[in-house]
């Protein structure tokens, strides 16, 4: 699946967020809430298109659901960490890493189950710092 922005054209002044989650419902809820706040939202339903967009689309923040990692959680997080390293972006991990100290870059870990309201609030706080 190619990351898409389905509602608004890109605005160079808007923060860019990439949602990498296999659940279309989760992506829709997050997209709706973030776009209402003026955020440019892109989506990927799988790791590889998400990594490609992270490398080339320069998102300010990536929301990564670890359920997509298929047992390769740390490798997947390292790949996103590396893609964001020189971009001043932030990685929000939905789920739990076994060795979170192995990540060198700015990241936030949000345990499951999570509430969308608190997740969106945390995303807003992180975007305010970028």
Short mmCIF file of C-alpha atoms in Angstrom, two decimals:
data_model
loop_
_atom_site.label_atom_id
_atom_site.label_comp_id
_atom_site.label_asym_id
_atom_site.label_seq_id
_atom_site.Cartn_x
_atom_site.Cartn_y
_atom_site.Cartn_z
CA UNK A 1 0.00 0.00 0.00
CA UNK A 2 1.36 3.41 -0.92
CA UNK A 3 1.22 6.10 1.78
CA UNK A 4 -1.48 8.59 0.93
CA UNK A 5 -2.92 11.87 2.00
CA UNK A 6 -6.57 11.53 1.08
CA UNK A 7 -8.15 14.85 2.02
CA UNK A 8 -5.97 17.94 1.85
CA UNK A 9 -3.19 18.96 -0.54
CA UNK A 10 0.25 19.23 1.08
CA UNK A 11 1.00 22.47 2.89
CA UNK A 12 4.73 23.09 3.41
CA UNK A 13 4.00 24.72 6.78
CA UNK A 14 1.88 21.86 8.14
CA UNK A 15 3.48 19.17 10.24
CA UNK A 16 3.67 15.83 8.40
CA UNK A 17 2.69 12.64 10.19
CA UNK A 18 2.98 9.10 8.84
CA UNK A 19 0.72 6.43 10.33
CA UNK A 20 2.09 2.91 9.81
CA UNK A 21 -0.65 0.55 10.97
CA UNK A 22 -2.27 -2.49 9.36
CA UNK A 23 -5.70 -1.48 10.66
CA UNK A 24 -7.58 0.81 8.27
CA UNK A 25 -9.92 1.70 11.14
CA UNK A 26 -7.08 2.88 13.39
CA UNK A 27 -5.53 4.87 10.54
CA UNK A 28 -8.91 6.48 9.78
CA UNK A 29 -9.51 7.56 13.38
CA UNK A 30 -6.02 9.04 13.70
CA UNK A 31 -6.16 10.65 10.25
CA UNK A 32 -9.51 12.29 10.95
CA UNK A 33 -8.42 13.68 14.33
CA UNK A 34 -5.04 14.91 13.10
CA UNK A 35 -6.29 16.48 9.87
CA UNK A 36 -8.84 18.46 11.89
CA UNK A 37 -5.84 19.90 13.73
CA UNK A 38 -4.15 20.97 10.49
CA UNK A 39 -1.72 18.06 10.25
CA UNK A 40 -0.76 16.62 6.85
CA UNK A 41 -1.38 12.88 7.29
CA UNK A 42 0.07 10.04 5.25
CA UNK A 43 -0.66 6.35 5.74
CA UNK A 44 0.96 2.99 5.16
CA UNK A 45 -0.57 -0.39 5.89
CA UNK A 46 2.79 -2.16 5.91
CA UNK A 47 6.39 -1.59 7.01
CA UNK A 48 8.15 -1.28 3.63
CA UNK A 49 6.01 1.52 2.15
CA UNK A 50 6.18 3.22 5.54
CA UNK A 51 9.97 3.08 5.52
CA UNK A 52 10.11 4.36 1.96
CA UNK A 53 7.94 7.36 2.83
CA UNK A 54 9.96 8.00 5.99
CA UNK A 55 13.17 8.13 3.95
CA UNK A 56 11.77 10.29 1.14
CA UNK A 57 8.77 12.15 2.55
CA UNK A 58 10.53 13.57 5.61
CA UNK A 59 7.67 13.25 8.13
CA UNK A 60 7.95 15.16 11.37
CA UNK A 61 6.50 12.20 13.24
CA UNK A 62 5.96 8.50 12.48
CA UNK A 63 3.36 6.46 14.35
CA UNK A 64 4.39 2.80 14.12
CA UNK A 65 2.19 -0.06 15.30
CA UNK A 66 4.53 -2.90 16.31
CA UNK A 67 1.94 -5.52 15.32
CA UNK A 68 3.20 -5.01 11.76
CA UNK A 69 6.72 -6.11 12.65
CA UNK A 70 5.90 -9.82 12.61
CA UNK A 71 8.36 -10.80 15.32
CA UNK A 72 11.00 -8.35 14.08
CA UNK A 73 10.04 -5.47 16.38
CA UNK A 74 13.55 -4.28 17.23
CA UNK A 75 14.79 -4.54 13.63
CA UNK A 76 11.75 -2.62 12.41
CA UNK A 77 12.22 0.10 15.01
CA UNK A 78 15.92 0.34 14.15
CA UNK A 79 15.04 0.78 10.47
CA UNK A 80 12.63 3.64 11.25
CA UNK A 81 15.13 5.07 13.74
CA UNK A 82 17.79 5.13 11.02
CA UNK A 83 15.42 6.66 8.46
CA UNK A 84 14.50 9.47 10.89
CA UNK A 85 18.01 10.06 12.27
CA UNK A 86 18.90 13.12 10.17
CA UNK A 87 15.40 14.51 9.82
CA UNK A 88 14.60 15.88 13.28
CA UNK A 89 11.57 13.61 13.35
CA UNK A 90 10.12 11.52 16.14
CA UNK A 91 9.02 7.88 16.28
CA UNK A 92 5.90 6.95 18.26
CA UNK A 93 5.82 3.22 18.89
CA UNK A 94 2.45 1.62 19.62
CA UNK A 95 3.30 -1.48 21.60
CA UNK A 96 6.15 -2.63 23.81
CA UNK A 97 9.78 -3.22 22.89
CA UNK A 98 11.74 -5.75 24.91
CA UNK A 99 14.95 -3.67 24.79
CA UNK A 100 13.89 -0.04 24.27
CA UNK A 101 17.32 1.28 25.30
CA UNK A 102 18.74 -0.02 22.02
CA UNK A 103 17.07 2.80 20.10
CA UNK A 104 19.24 5.87 19.81
CA UNK A 105 16.80 8.34 18.32
CA UNK A 106 13.89 10.35 19.75
CA UNK A 107 10.99 8.00 20.35
CA UNK A 108 7.93 7.57 22.50
CA UNK A 109 6.60 4.18 23.46
CA UNK A 110 2.86 3.90 24.07
CA UNK A 111 1.68 0.62 25.55
CA UNK A 112 -1.38 -1.19 24.30
CA UNK A 113 -4.22 -0.93 24.81
CA UNK A 114 -4.18 2.84 24.38
CA UNK A 115 -6.92 5.45 24.20
CA UNK A 116 -7.07 7.53 21.04
CA UNK A 117 -7.64 10.76 22.98
CA UNK A 118 -4.45 10.40 25.02
CA UNK A 119 -2.50 9.24 21.95
CA UNK A 120 -3.62 12.28 19.94
CA UNK A 121 -2.76 14.59 22.83
CA UNK A 122 0.74 13.09 23.01
CA UNK A 123 1.17 13.47 19.23
CA UNK A 124 0.15 17.12 19.48
CA UNK A 125 2.71 17.67 22.25
CA UNK A 126 5.47 16.05 20.18
CA UNK A 127 4.57 18.04 17.07
CA UNK A 128 4.72 21.25 19.07
CA UNK A 129 8.37 20.45 19.82
CA UNK A 130 9.37 19.86 16.19
#
